Amino acid sequence: MKALDNFRFQKRIDVLKRKKLAQTKTKIKIEGLLDEDDYGRVVPPENGWKSIHNHADGSFYGLDGWTNNFCNLMENHEVYIDPNDAFAGRWSYFMSRMRSNKWNPDYPYDHLQENIDKYDIISGIGDDAHFAPDYQMGVKLGWQGLLDKIETYRKINTSPEQQKFYKAHERAIKSIQVWIRNHIKAIHQLITLEQDPLLLENLNEMLQVNENILSAPPQTLREACQWIIWYHLASRTYNRDGAGGQIDTLLQPFYEKDLAEGRIDQDKTVYYLACFLINDPIYWQLGGPDKDGNDQTSDISYLILEAGDKINTALNITVRVHDGMEEQLFNRSLHYLIKNKNAWPRFSGDKSLVDGFMKNGFDASTARQRIAVGCNWMSLPGMEYTMNDLVKVNMAKVFEVAYKEMMDNKSLANSTSDLWNRFESHLKLAVETAANGIRHHLKYQKYNEPELILNLLSHGPIEKGLDVADGGAKYYNLAIDGAGLAVVADSLAALEQRIEKENKISWDEINYHIQSNFEEAEGERIRLLMKNSDRYGQGNSLADKWAHKTQLIFSDFVRLECDAKKQHLFIPGLFSWANTVGFGKALGATPNGRKKHEPISHGANPNPGFTADAASLAMASAIARVQPGYGNTAPMQWEVDPSMAKQEHADLIGSIIKAHFKMGGTLINVNIMDKEKVLDAHKDPTKYPELVVRITGFTAYFSMLTPEFRQLVVDRILES
């Protein structure tokens, strides 16, 4: 499909972009710097909504606490209408952050705390969402259809607890409808004031759309987009849910119907889609195979990319790469990646994801439906509860525990073999602790933070009268990620090479310099000696072998936690998110030459500076070799200099992406940024308010990040 040259809605889009930048500046001014996704959220008024506690600790928990707060907020939430926008609504409040504690203290996990602290585990206990709703269900049923579904199953599941469950979800939907009605009233008022005839026409159409979908399911493209927006704004408000779906197939029937009936043209479609994308950068997938393996690319796939190009802000669009894909979609994706240099789109590898997920016992048809809708994660929309990207084991900390234990044991000679055995023993215990934390979460989460909104678009909770975390889900595919792989692998390799193979330093000497943080006499020379030993990512090096061995044993330990009786599948991944900073602060100096409190390695990536030549292909090969291989990802974070990312380099970039996936890779995040620009922005972020970077799986405005997080990006780029 040909790109638009004279886009008649460009003026409106430019107004919306300027407004978004202004809102970002306001967030920074009032709320400070935030190391997280760029959200479409606007700052609430100074005397805005206040939460209602139902516990002595001043927080709110359980079905009553969350329902009362959510419904009260929806019915009193500020309205947001912009005459330049095709859609009404923005969100302002993080309900899940408006509590003094995130976990109900009536259900303690003291029995796990010692090991959580010892191994620096992010347990995920009490964390929110991180699985995907089924938007197809939503646009098919609409709000009244969901209410009718509740009424149907209320008559079947009649226990007092189930009746309470249904009443809460009914209240939630009706409160969302109140929020929509409040916007309808506001649109009526704006219509009486608007002087511009084109904007007046837009407001009248916006009014009709919202009146139509207040109860009935959407019938047009604009109605479908607005319905999806209302749902995800409510879900964002409730607990930060950011999962999307297969956006092109979701919207395709509405687009084709509108086109056939003459309601839209290409310009208007792109305008709707641009407004849809700028509303909030939740995660959407494009392309890829349907459940039967047929490519899903259609005209609207290209129009979504075109809309992304028109707004060119923080976006989380993933293009699924598979053998039968339409090559033009891949090429167009590369074109926008290189043209805009704003870290979108991302790319996921279908073959490894499908083959890996099938190893869990699922058929190919089901595996193909598990799509990229999160930071590093895949999900079967509406069908599984996963805790994706919530539970992480800091393997670098586990290594430190094993290393100190060995060095404190004076009765035996030190060796990398002994160190590995100790590391393996502690890693098993760390994974067991993480899995037990998940079990505790599943048992008590309904008393802490029930999934009131995501239950509505999941298959099972309404049918069973059970929260999705409490047996309501169809599948429990529970994620545990390992972090710090390169620190572990490089440390083991450095010790083996410099002590055991080359005799350049003794165990006592390296231990002295690690304890002194490489700062005593000779410290820097020793640090560089260790840092410049074999590195993970160099290809068949000592460190590559240790990395592969570490991944295998971590994955084996995660799989040992699977419980067929409870239908709990534990699935390993390698990912650190932005926890590289926090994990590093809990860690002393390490044998690979890393100083204490410095960030650990990022995800499955080698440590920066691992090789001087052919780094991109070497990294792609290394990360492909350490994939856990059960359908969760070990993403490749790829920093590309603009001098090597011009349109004439598109084939080369595309070849590396495809090569990574052919070798077994699962997900690629790409940053194309000018080093000098990033350094200048690091000194004064206000000079580059539109600069967007992909921190891990998520994108953010560089100006919104703390100096510490900006430094992470700077270091990756300078050493890539």
XYZ file of C-alpha atoms in Angstrom:
720
model
C 0.000 0.000 0.000
C 1.349 3.409 -1.009
C 2.297 5.844 1.775
C 0.232 9.012 2.176
C 1.771 12.177 0.719
C -0.801 14.902 1.365
C -2.418 13.774 4.582
C -5.381 16.052 5.250
C -5.410 15.394 9.000
C -1.744 16.240 9.582
C -2.559 19.550 11.278
C -4.686 17.766 13.889
C -1.992 15.153 14.478
C 0.621 17.869 14.953
C -1.591 19.530 17.584
C -1.974 16.215 19.418
C 1.788 15.582 19.337
C 2.559 19.013 20.765
C -0.016 18.464 23.465
C 1.496 15.084 24.381
C 4.951 16.644 24.732
C 3.494 19.372 26.931
C 1.805 16.722 29.085
C 5.119 14.884 29.413
C 6.827 18.066 30.583
C 4.050 18.581 33.125
C 4.527 15.045 34.445
C 8.256 15.687 34.888
C 7.634 19.032 36.587
C 4.988 17.791 39.018
C 5.803 14.096 39.538
C 9.527 14.044 38.846
C 11.543 11.663 36.692
C 10.106 8.178 36.153
C 12.004 5.082 35.034
C 9.148 3.326 33.268
C 7.035 3.161 30.136
C 5.766 6.290 28.504
C 2.098 6.177 29.419
C -0.711 8.185 27.849
C -1.676 9.232 31.375
C -2.221 12.924 32.147
C -1.426 14.463 35.517
C -4.517 14.620 37.748
C -5.530 17.917 39.370
C -3.867 18.841 42.648
C -6.987 18.055 44.663
C -7.981 15.033 42.619
C -9.479 11.706 43.631
C -8.343 10.083 46.886
C -8.436 6.362 47.599
C -10.672 4.811 50.254
C -8.862 2.444 52.623
C -10.463 -0.667 54.091
C -7.551 -1.903 56.196
C -5.862 -0.704 59.370
C -2.622 -0.107 57.461
C -4.312 2.639 55.430
C -4.468 0.622 52.216
C -7.260 -1.233 50.423
C -7.426 -4.934 49.573
C -9.715 -7.658 48.322
C -12.822 -7.583 46.186
C -14.640 -5.016 48.313
C -11.678 -2.667 48.595
C -10.835 -2.677 44.902
C -14.432 -2.575 43.670
C -15.403 0.326 45.920
C -12.339 2.316 44.956
C -12.550 1.583 41.239
C -16.246 2.385 40.945
C -15.880 5.562 42.977
C -12.958 6.660 40.810
C -14.694 5.899 37.521
C -17.761 7.846 38.559
C -15.649 10.838 39.627
C -12.752 10.698 37.162
C -12.000 13.886 35.247
C -13.172 14.000 31.632
C -10.791 14.548 28.750
C -11.929 15.763 25.342
C -9.767 17.278 22.608
C -11.635 18.455 19.477
C -8.600 17.487 17.379
C -8.751 13.895 18.600
C -10.954 11.196 17.116
C -11.479 9.665 20.553
C -12.521 10.712 24.032
C -10.741 9.850 27.261
C -7.394 9.717 29.031
C -6.444 8.161 32.341
C -4.837 9.946 35.296
C -4.556 7.626 38.304
C -2.528 4.520 39.146
C -4.899 2.812 41.580
C -2.300 0.122 42.254
C 0.141 2.809 43.403
C -2.325 4.572 45.669
C -1.799 2.098 48.506
C 0.673 2.098 51.378
C 1.408 -1.600 50.737
C 1.024 -3.733 47.633
C 0.440 -6.960 49.593
C -2.241 -7.658 52.152
C -0.360 -8.104 55.467
C -2.996 -10.592 56.626
C -1.356 -13.165 54.307
C 2.378 -12.878 55.097
C 5.157 -14.754 53.347
C 7.767 -14.590 56.093
C 8.748 -18.183 55.338
C 10.106 -17.023 51.966
C 11.610 -13.691 52.929
C 15.036 -14.942 54.012
C 15.792 -16.516 50.641
C 14.153 -13.671 48.715
C 16.587 -11.303 50.415
C 19.545 -13.683 50.255
C 19.289 -14.207 46.502
C 17.812 -10.776 45.670
C 14.701 -12.312 44.082
C 11.895 -10.190 42.687
C 9.083 -12.467 43.813
C 6.129 -10.923 41.990
C 3.962 -11.478 45.077
C 1.143 -8.951 44.899
C 2.122 -7.612 41.478
C -0.476 -6.778 38.889
C -1.762 -7.950 35.526
C 0.899 -9.075 33.022
C -1.345 -11.305 31.004
C -3.478 -10.350 28.016
C -7.219 -9.737 27.687
C -9.156 -10.999 24.672
C -10.210 -7.801 22.921
C -12.088 -9.856 20.340
C -14.509 -10.822 23.100
C -14.923 -7.176 24.064
C -15.754 -5.797 20.636
C -18.081 -8.727 19.986
C -20.121 -8.331 23.174
C -19.845 -4.669 24.142
C -20.622 -3.494 27.678
C -24.214 -4.751 27.702
C -23.141 -8.097 26.294
C -20.672 -8.450 29.157
C -23.432 -7.570 31.636
C -25.685 -10.176 30.023
C -22.898 -12.749 30.315
C -22.552 -11.982 34.022
C -26.300 -12.373 34.487
C -26.276 -15.729 32.675
C -23.576 -17.240 34.884
C -24.889 -15.597 38.052
C -27.875 -17.947 37.739
C -25.603 -20.987 37.386
C -22.968 -20.305 40.062
C -24.951 -19.519 43.165
C -22.589 -19.708 46.152
C -22.424 -16.507 48.253
C -18.816 -15.910 47.192
C -19.698 -16.287 43.507
C -22.675 -13.965 43.861
C -20.398 -11.369 45.440
C -17.949 -11.877 42.564
C -20.650 -11.200 39.952
C -22.005 -8.167 41.788
C -18.532 -6.618 41.872
C -17.957 -7.098 38.133
C -21.417 -5.784 37.306
C -20.671 -2.677 39.373
C -17.332 -2.230 37.593
C -18.943 -2.227 34.132
C -21.699 0.143 35.179
C -19.141 2.545 36.657
C -17.216 2.543 33.360
C -20.481 3.387 31.622
C -20.920 6.325 34.022
C -17.431 7.533 33.020
C -18.429 7.314 29.358
C -21.714 9.159 30.049
C -19.773 11.916 31.764
C -17.718 12.322 28.595
C -20.862 12.350 26.482
C -22.142 15.265 28.573
C -18.818 17.062 28.145
C -18.882 16.560 24.369
C -22.384 18.055 24.262
C -21.059 21.137 26.040
C -18.057 21.484 23.718
C -20.313 21.235 20.676
C -22.159 24.369 21.806
C -18.847 26.268 22.004
C -16.901 25.025 18.962
C -16.585 27.525 16.098
C -14.404 25.588 13.669
C -16.773 23.679 11.323
C -14.378 20.739 10.828
C -13.743 20.310 14.541
C -17.464 20.695 15.190
C -18.116 17.871 12.747
C -15.502 15.775 14.539
C -17.113 16.403 17.932
C -20.556 15.451 16.614
C -19.137 12.205 15.253
C -17.328 11.565 18.547
C -20.608 12.095 20.377
C -22.461 9.639 18.161
C -19.727 7.027 18.511
C -19.814 7.147 22.313
C -23.598 7.089 22.477
C -23.598 4.061 20.167
C -21.108 2.015 22.201
C -22.427 2.933 25.632
C -24.263 -0.385 25.607
C -24.196 -1.894 22.110
C -21.125 -3.574 20.621
C -19.115 -1.438 18.157
C -20.149 -1.557 14.502
C -17.600 0.727 12.808
C -13.827 1.168 12.902
C -14.122 4.358 14.940
C -16.504 2.697 17.387
C -14.221 -0.329 17.759
C -11.196 1.869 18.462
C -13.151 3.946 20.990
C -14.480 0.828 22.758
C -10.968 -0.612 23.029
C -9.712 2.721 24.357
C -12.363 2.835 27.100
C -11.505 -0.689 28.176
C -7.759 -0.184 28.271
C -8.092 3.194 30.013
C -10.154 1.500 32.715
C -7.699 -1.389 32.952
C -4.697 0.970 33.031
C -6.363 2.910 35.830
C -7.157 -0.251 37.757
C -3.711 -1.836 37.774
C -1.506 -0.548 34.945
C -2.412 -3.330 32.497
C -0.735 -2.576 29.169
C -1.296 -5.715 27.113
C -2.886 -5.284 23.707
C -3.517 -7.929 21.072
C -3.278 -8.738 17.372
C -4.335 -5.255 16.353
C -4.576 -5.679 12.580
C -6.884 -8.715 12.692
C -8.857 -7.129 15.537
C -9.678 -4.031 13.475
C -9.665 -5.525 9.962
C -13.379 -6.479 9.729
C -14.485 -3.019 10.902
C -12.141 -1.352 8.422
C -13.287 -3.491 5.497
C -16.967 -2.960 6.348
C -16.520 0.825 6.625
C -14.576 0.921 3.383
C -17.205 -1.081 1.511
C -20.002 1.155 2.837
C -18.163 4.387 2.028
C -17.699 5.685 5.591
C -13.914 5.991 5.429
C -11.013 6.480 3.079
C -7.305 5.942 3.580
C -6.726 9.377 5.139
C -9.529 9.033 7.670
C -8.421 5.497 8.579
C -4.865 6.654 9.273
C -6.221 9.573 11.311
C -8.296 7.225 13.462
C -5.360 4.857 13.906
C -2.939 7.679 14.754
C -5.294 8.983 17.441
C -5.717 5.427 18.694
C -1.961 4.890 18.986
C -1.195 8.241 20.623
C -3.879 7.652 23.265
C -1.630 5.236 25.149
C 1.349 3.134 23.959
C 0.104 -0.300 24.964
C 1.584 -3.342 23.226
C 0.207 -4.487 19.863
C 1.332 -7.162 17.416
C 1.192 -6.920 13.617
C 1.405 -9.694 11.065
C 2.430 -13.227 11.867
C 0.485 -16.411 11.158
C -3.085 -17.201 12.118
C -3.822 -20.396 14.025
C -3.573 -22.404 10.783
C -0.240 -20.865 9.782
C -1.579 -18.460 7.149
C -0.137 -14.938 7.087
C -2.438 -12.343 8.691
C -1.088 -9.261 6.929
C -3.768 -7.065 5.363
C -4.133 -3.480 4.186
C -4.779 -2.265 7.704
C -1.425 -3.717 8.843
C 0.280 -1.153 6.603
C -2.072 1.627 7.657
C -1.213 0.999 11.314
C 2.478 1.443 10.464
C 1.584 4.570 8.483
C -0.320 5.923 11.486
C 2.662 5.206 13.723
C 4.818 7.188 11.321
C 2.420 10.143 11.460
C 2.638 10.465 15.239
C 6.167 9.008 15.652
C 6.075 9.042 19.423
C 6.695 6.272 21.958
C 5.159 3.137 20.407
C 5.130 -0.527 21.331
C 4.336 -2.256 18.048
C 5.838 -5.691 17.409
C 6.052 -7.211 13.934
C 5.908 -11.016 13.948
C 8.474 -12.535 11.581
C 7.670 -15.944 10.093
C 8.532 -17.923 6.995
C 5.258 -17.164 5.235
C 5.124 -13.456 6.029
C 4.456 -10.817 3.426
C 7.924 -9.475 2.674
C 6.573 -6.013 1.989
C 5.377 -5.689 5.615
C 8.845 -6.584 6.879
C 10.460 -4.089 4.514
C 8.019 -1.327 5.438
C 8.714 -1.993 9.112
C 12.444 -1.633 8.519
C 11.804 1.563 6.579
C 10.032 3.206 9.536
C 12.560 1.853 12.041
C 15.387 3.504 10.102
C 13.504 6.631 9.053
C 12.257 7.676 12.489
C 14.962 6.181 14.725
C 12.449 6.081 17.570
C 12.906 2.406 18.535
C 9.791 1.084 16.794
C 8.747 -1.408 15.666
C 10.176 -4.427 17.502
C 10.407 -7.871 15.935
C 9.483 -11.311 17.313
C 10.546 -14.667 15.895
C 7.607 -16.961 15.248
C 9.342 -20.291 14.693
C 11.242 -20.493 17.977
C 8.309 -19.141 19.973
C 5.874 -21.655 18.477
C 8.261 -24.613 18.634
C 9.193 -23.738 22.201
C 5.637 -23.340 23.429
C 4.679 -26.668 21.862
C 7.274 -28.311 24.143
C 4.854 -27.492 26.974
C 2.262 -29.798 25.426
C 0.320 -27.305 23.301
C -0.494 -27.856 19.635
C 0.791 -25.581 16.856
C -2.572 -23.877 16.439
C -2.625 -22.749 20.070
C 1.060 -21.835 20.058
C 0.613 -19.501 17.078
C -2.036 -17.584 19.012
C 0.451 -16.743 21.779
C 1.493 -13.277 20.674
C 3.784 -10.402 21.663
C 1.755 -8.079 23.903
C 4.180 -7.021 26.618
C 7.654 -5.794 27.430
C 9.368 -9.115 26.823
C 6.397 -11.374 26.897
C 3.968 -13.437 24.942
C 0.420 -14.338 25.942
C -2.608 -16.262 24.765
C -5.170 -13.438 24.903
C -7.826 -14.193 27.488
C -6.675 -17.769 28.033
C -3.736 -17.815 30.436
C -2.488 -16.349 33.690
C 1.273 -15.934 33.444
C 2.899 -13.355 35.773
C 5.065 -12.452 32.787
C 7.989 -10.112 33.514
C 7.190 -10.069 37.234
C 9.349 -12.811 38.774
C 13.127 -12.576 38.437
C 16.046 -14.431 39.945
C 19.224 -12.365 40.154
C 21.652 -15.083 39.090
C 24.569 -12.709 39.650
C 23.589 -12.481 43.322
C 23.215 -16.266 43.493
C 26.742 -16.500 42.073
C 28.030 -14.073 44.723
C 26.488 -16.177 47.506
C 28.147 -19.309 46.105
C 31.490 -17.528 45.611
C 31.587 -16.159 49.183
C 30.596 -19.542 50.579
C 33.482 -21.189 48.742
C 36.036 -18.546 49.738
C 34.945 -18.737 53.385
C 35.468 -22.502 53.404
C 39.182 -22.841 54.150
C 39.150 -26.644 54.405
C 39.007 -27.300 50.639
C 41.034 -26.074 47.671
C 39.165 -23.506 45.598
C 38.201 -24.340 42.014
C 35.700 -23.319 39.387
C 34.320 -26.845 39.604
C 33.565 -26.414 43.304
C 32.216 -22.931 42.669
C 29.876 -24.234 39.975
C 28.538 -26.976 42.226
C 27.781 -24.436 44.929
C 26.221 -22.056 42.394
C 24.042 -24.866 41.064
C 22.858 -25.754 44.573
C 22.001 -22.147 45.453
C 20.354 -21.522 42.075
C 18.062 -24.484 42.627
C 17.042 -23.080 45.999
C 16.534 -19.606 44.525
C 14.268 -20.956 41.769
C 12.322 -23.029 44.322
C 11.838 -19.878 46.385
C 10.605 -17.932 43.353
C 8.178 -20.727 42.467
C 6.888 -20.916 46.041
C 6.368 -17.165 45.926
C 4.200 -17.623 42.835
C 2.215 -20.332 44.610
C 1.668 -18.021 47.578
C 0.570 -15.271 45.213
C -1.932 -17.542 43.466
C -3.385 -18.724 46.758
C -3.986 -15.296 48.260
C -4.041 -12.732 45.428
C -7.847 -12.634 45.389
C -7.686 -11.289 48.948
C -5.106 -8.748 47.863
C -5.755 -7.508 44.321
C -8.405 -9.362 42.314
C -8.263 -8.842 38.552
C -11.615 -7.076 38.341
C -11.152 -5.644 34.827
C -9.062 -8.311 33.125
C -11.508 -10.953 34.371
C -14.094 -9.417 32.038
C -12.156 -10.286 28.869
C -10.758 -13.621 29.985
C -12.151 -17.067 29.192
C -13.154 -18.692 32.470
C -13.527 -16.189 35.315
C -17.100 -15.138 34.511
C -18.042 -18.674 33.502
C -16.737 -20.077 36.814
C -17.356 -17.157 39.136
C -13.651 -17.236 40.068
C -10.896 -14.652 39.853
C -8.363 -15.377 37.127
C -5.615 -15.869 39.732
C -7.843 -18.171 41.791
C -8.619 -20.952 39.323
C -10.589 -18.891 36.810
C -7.990 -19.041 34.019
C -7.870 -21.701 31.344
C -4.077 -22.111 31.634
C -1.469 -21.251 34.266
C 1.788 -20.783 32.333
C 3.920 -19.126 34.980
C 7.032 -17.191 34.047
C 10.326 -17.082 35.939
C 13.131 -15.034 34.388
C 16.825 -15.295 35.081
C 18.911 -12.111 35.134
C 22.658 -11.430 35.159
C 23.659 -14.201 32.758
C 26.692 -12.375 31.345
C 28.010 -11.450 34.804
C 27.891 -15.108 35.843
C 29.381 -16.462 32.614
C 32.148 -13.857 32.355
C 33.049 -14.277 36.038
C 33.355 -18.052 35.782
C 35.375 -17.742 32.574
C 37.713 -15.122 34.051
C 38.408 -17.278 37.101
C 38.985 -20.405 35.027
C 41.201 -18.642 32.497
C 43.316 -16.378 34.681
C 43.707 -18.696 37.700
C 43.430 -22.276 36.504
C 44.627 -22.118 32.901
C 47.160 -19.274 32.908
C 48.229 -19.022 36.575
C 48.302 -15.232 36.291
C 46.627 -14.694 39.648
C 45.706 -16.773 42.687
C 42.332 -17.274 44.328
C 43.465 -15.322 47.375
C 44.705 -12.444 45.239
C 41.512 -12.093 43.219
C 39.446 -12.392 46.377
C 41.453 -9.578 47.971
C 40.826 -7.289 44.992
C 37.124 -8.184 44.802
C 36.694 -7.404 48.499
C 38.537 -4.087 48.053
C 36.460 -3.294 44.927
C 39.637 -3.274 42.795
C 40.633 0.011 44.438
C 43.778 -0.989 46.354
C 47.245 -0.963 44.794
C 47.277 -2.938 41.538
C 43.478 -3.031 41.666
C 42.845 -1.473 38.274
C 45.416 -3.683 36.558
C 43.786 -6.787 38.052
C 40.317 -5.526 37.157
C 41.337 -5.096 33.512
C 43.066 -8.470 33.523
C 39.822 -10.129 34.583
C 37.604 -7.963 32.394
C 39.659 -8.728 29.296
C 39.522 -12.484 29.650
C 37.187 -14.614 27.537
C 33.751 -12.999 27.289
C 30.273 -14.325 26.651
C 29.344 -13.402 23.079
C 32.747 -13.940 21.482
C 31.703 -17.314 20.056
C 32.782 -20.667 21.456
C 34.722 -18.938 24.232
C 34.995 -20.192 27.792
C 32.350 -17.658 28.772
C 29.996 -18.790 26.000
C 30.218 -22.327 27.344
C 29.514 -21.137 30.889
C 26.580 -19.039 29.629
C 25.053 -22.013 27.850
C 25.576 -24.222 30.902
C 24.019 -21.610 33.199
C 20.960 -21.200 31.003
C 20.436 -24.953 30.777
C 20.582 -25.533 34.513
C 18.378 -22.509 35.244
C 15.775 -23.734 32.741
C 15.917 -27.252 34.164
C 15.304 -25.950 37.684
C 12.350 -23.857 36.537
C 10.826 -26.845 34.745
C 11.197 -28.983 37.871
C 8.629 -26.729 39.552
C 5.840 -27.714 37.125
C 2.858 -29.248 38.900
C 0.632 -31.383 36.683
C -1.932 -31.889 39.440
C -2.514 -28.154 39.824
C -1.947 -27.613 36.081
C 0.840 -25.156 36.823
C 3.420 -24.894 34.047
C 6.570 -22.988 34.962
C 8.288 -21.488 31.927
C 11.833 -20.053 31.985
C 13.007 -16.891 30.289
C 16.055 -14.618 30.426
C 15.198 -11.007 31.090
C 16.132 -8.300 33.561
C 13.747 -5.507 32.503
C 15.190 -2.268 33.924
C 16.102 -4.068 37.161
C 19.737 -4.095 36.046
C 20.286 -1.046 38.266
C 18.566 -2.405 41.374
C 20.103 -5.850 40.993
C 23.527 -4.256 40.658
C 23.119 -2.211 43.829
C 22.627 -5.432 45.798
C 25.873 -6.860 44.448
C 29.512 -6.376 45.363
C 32.381 -6.443 42.892
C 32.483 -9.550 40.704
C 35.350 -11.569 39.175
C 34.616 -10.296 35.657
C 35.958 -6.865 36.638
C 32.613 -5.291 37.419
C 32.784 -2.935 40.412
C 30.382 -3.103 43.334
C 26.925 -1.566 42.924
C 27.353 -1.155 39.160
C 24.398 -2.441 37.068
C 24.409 -6.085 36.118
C 24.274 -7.224 32.489
C 21.118 -6.555 30.513
C 18.849 -9.556 29.937
C 20.445 -12.181 27.734
C 22.841 -9.650 26.201
C 26.605 -9.971 26.580
C 28.248 -7.323 28.719
C 28.962 -4.128 26.736
C 32.298 -4.145 24.919
C 32.373 -7.944 24.645
C 33.897 -7.784 21.159
C 35.277 -5.103 18.877
C 34.362 -6.506 15.473
C 31.132 -7.835 13.942
C 29.442 -7.196 17.279
C 25.866 -7.276 15.962
C 26.117 -10.703 14.379
C 28.165 -12.054 17.281
C 25.543 -10.851 19.740
C 22.720 -12.264 17.627
C 24.478 -15.642 17.566
C 25.253 -15.658 21.291
C 21.738 -14.739 22.421
C 20.203 -17.272 20.046
C 22.324 -20.013 21.643
C 21.081 -19.303 25.181
C 17.345 -19.284 24.513
C 15.530 -21.331 27.199
C 13.272 -22.680 24.470
C 9.821 -23.074 26.065
C 7.960 -20.187 24.443
C 9.137 -17.312 26.645
C 11.779 -14.938 25.410
C 15.407 -14.042 25.944
C 15.315 -10.764 23.985
C 18.167 -9.270 22.017
C 18.678 -5.594 22.879
C 20.388 -4.137 19.828
C 21.943 -0.664 19.701
C 22.692 0.522 16.161
C 24.613 3.668 15.261
C 22.806 5.908 12.716
C 25.837 5.818 10.421
C 25.126 2.117 9.965
C 21.351 2.556 9.822
C 20.431 4.351 6.646
C 17.830 3.170 4.174
C 20.575 1.571 2.085
C 21.399 -0.574 5.119
C 17.855 -1.919 5.473
C 18.727 -5.248 3.849
C 21.670 -5.741 6.224
C 19.599 -4.929 9.317
C 16.816 -7.167 8.054
C 19.293 -9.992 7.411
C 20.618 -9.845 10.970
C 17.063 -9.882 12.357
C 16.135 -12.898 10.265
C 19.436 -14.630 11.011
C 18.844 -14.254 14.742
C 15.400 -15.786 14.436
C 16.663 -18.571 12.180
C 19.280 -19.424 14.822
C 16.586 -19.631 17.504
C 16.060 -16.044 18.677
C 12.688 -14.917 19.978
C 12.517 -11.109 20.262
C 14.595 -8.122 19.118
C 14.431 -4.572 20.486
C 16.300 -2.067 18.336
C 17.602 1.391 19.234
C 19.012 3.552 16.446
C 20.475 6.635 18.101
C 23.199 9.156 17.420
C 25.898 8.926 20.081
C 26.582 12.651 20.179
C 22.887 13.446 20.414
C 22.405 10.982 23.259
C 25.419 12.368 25.149
C 24.141 15.903 24.740
C 20.649 14.833 25.824
C 22.170 13.113 28.860
C 23.684 16.450 29.916
C 20.489 18.406 29.238
C 17.419 16.270 28.440
C 15.239 19.353 27.941
C 17.029 20.038 24.651
C 15.574 16.854 23.151
C 11.999 16.492 24.435
C 11.000 14.210 21.537
C 13.907 11.752 21.895
C 12.476 8.264 22.496
C 14.561 5.248 23.531
C 13.714 1.610 24.083
C 15.016 0.902 27.569
C 14.218 -2.802 27.546
C 10.983 -3.971 26.000
C 9.375 -0.593 26.632
C 9.910 2.834 25.115
C 10.181 6.071 27.048
C 11.003 9.703 26.523
C 14.694 10.107 27.377
C 13.869 13.320 29.228
C 11.628 11.404 31.680
C 14.378 9.038 32.852
C 16.517 9.563 35.935
C 20.246 10.253 35.322
C 21.011 6.704 36.486
C 18.737 5.171 33.866
C 19.919 7.552 31.179
C 23.447 6.386 31.965
C 22.391 2.796 31.296
C 21.307 3.764 27.796
C 24.433 5.865 27.251
C 26.726 3.024 28.300
C 25.003 0.533 26.003
C 25.251 2.870 23.041
C 28.842 3.968 23.622
C 30.085 0.413 24.043
C 27.930 -1.240 21.379
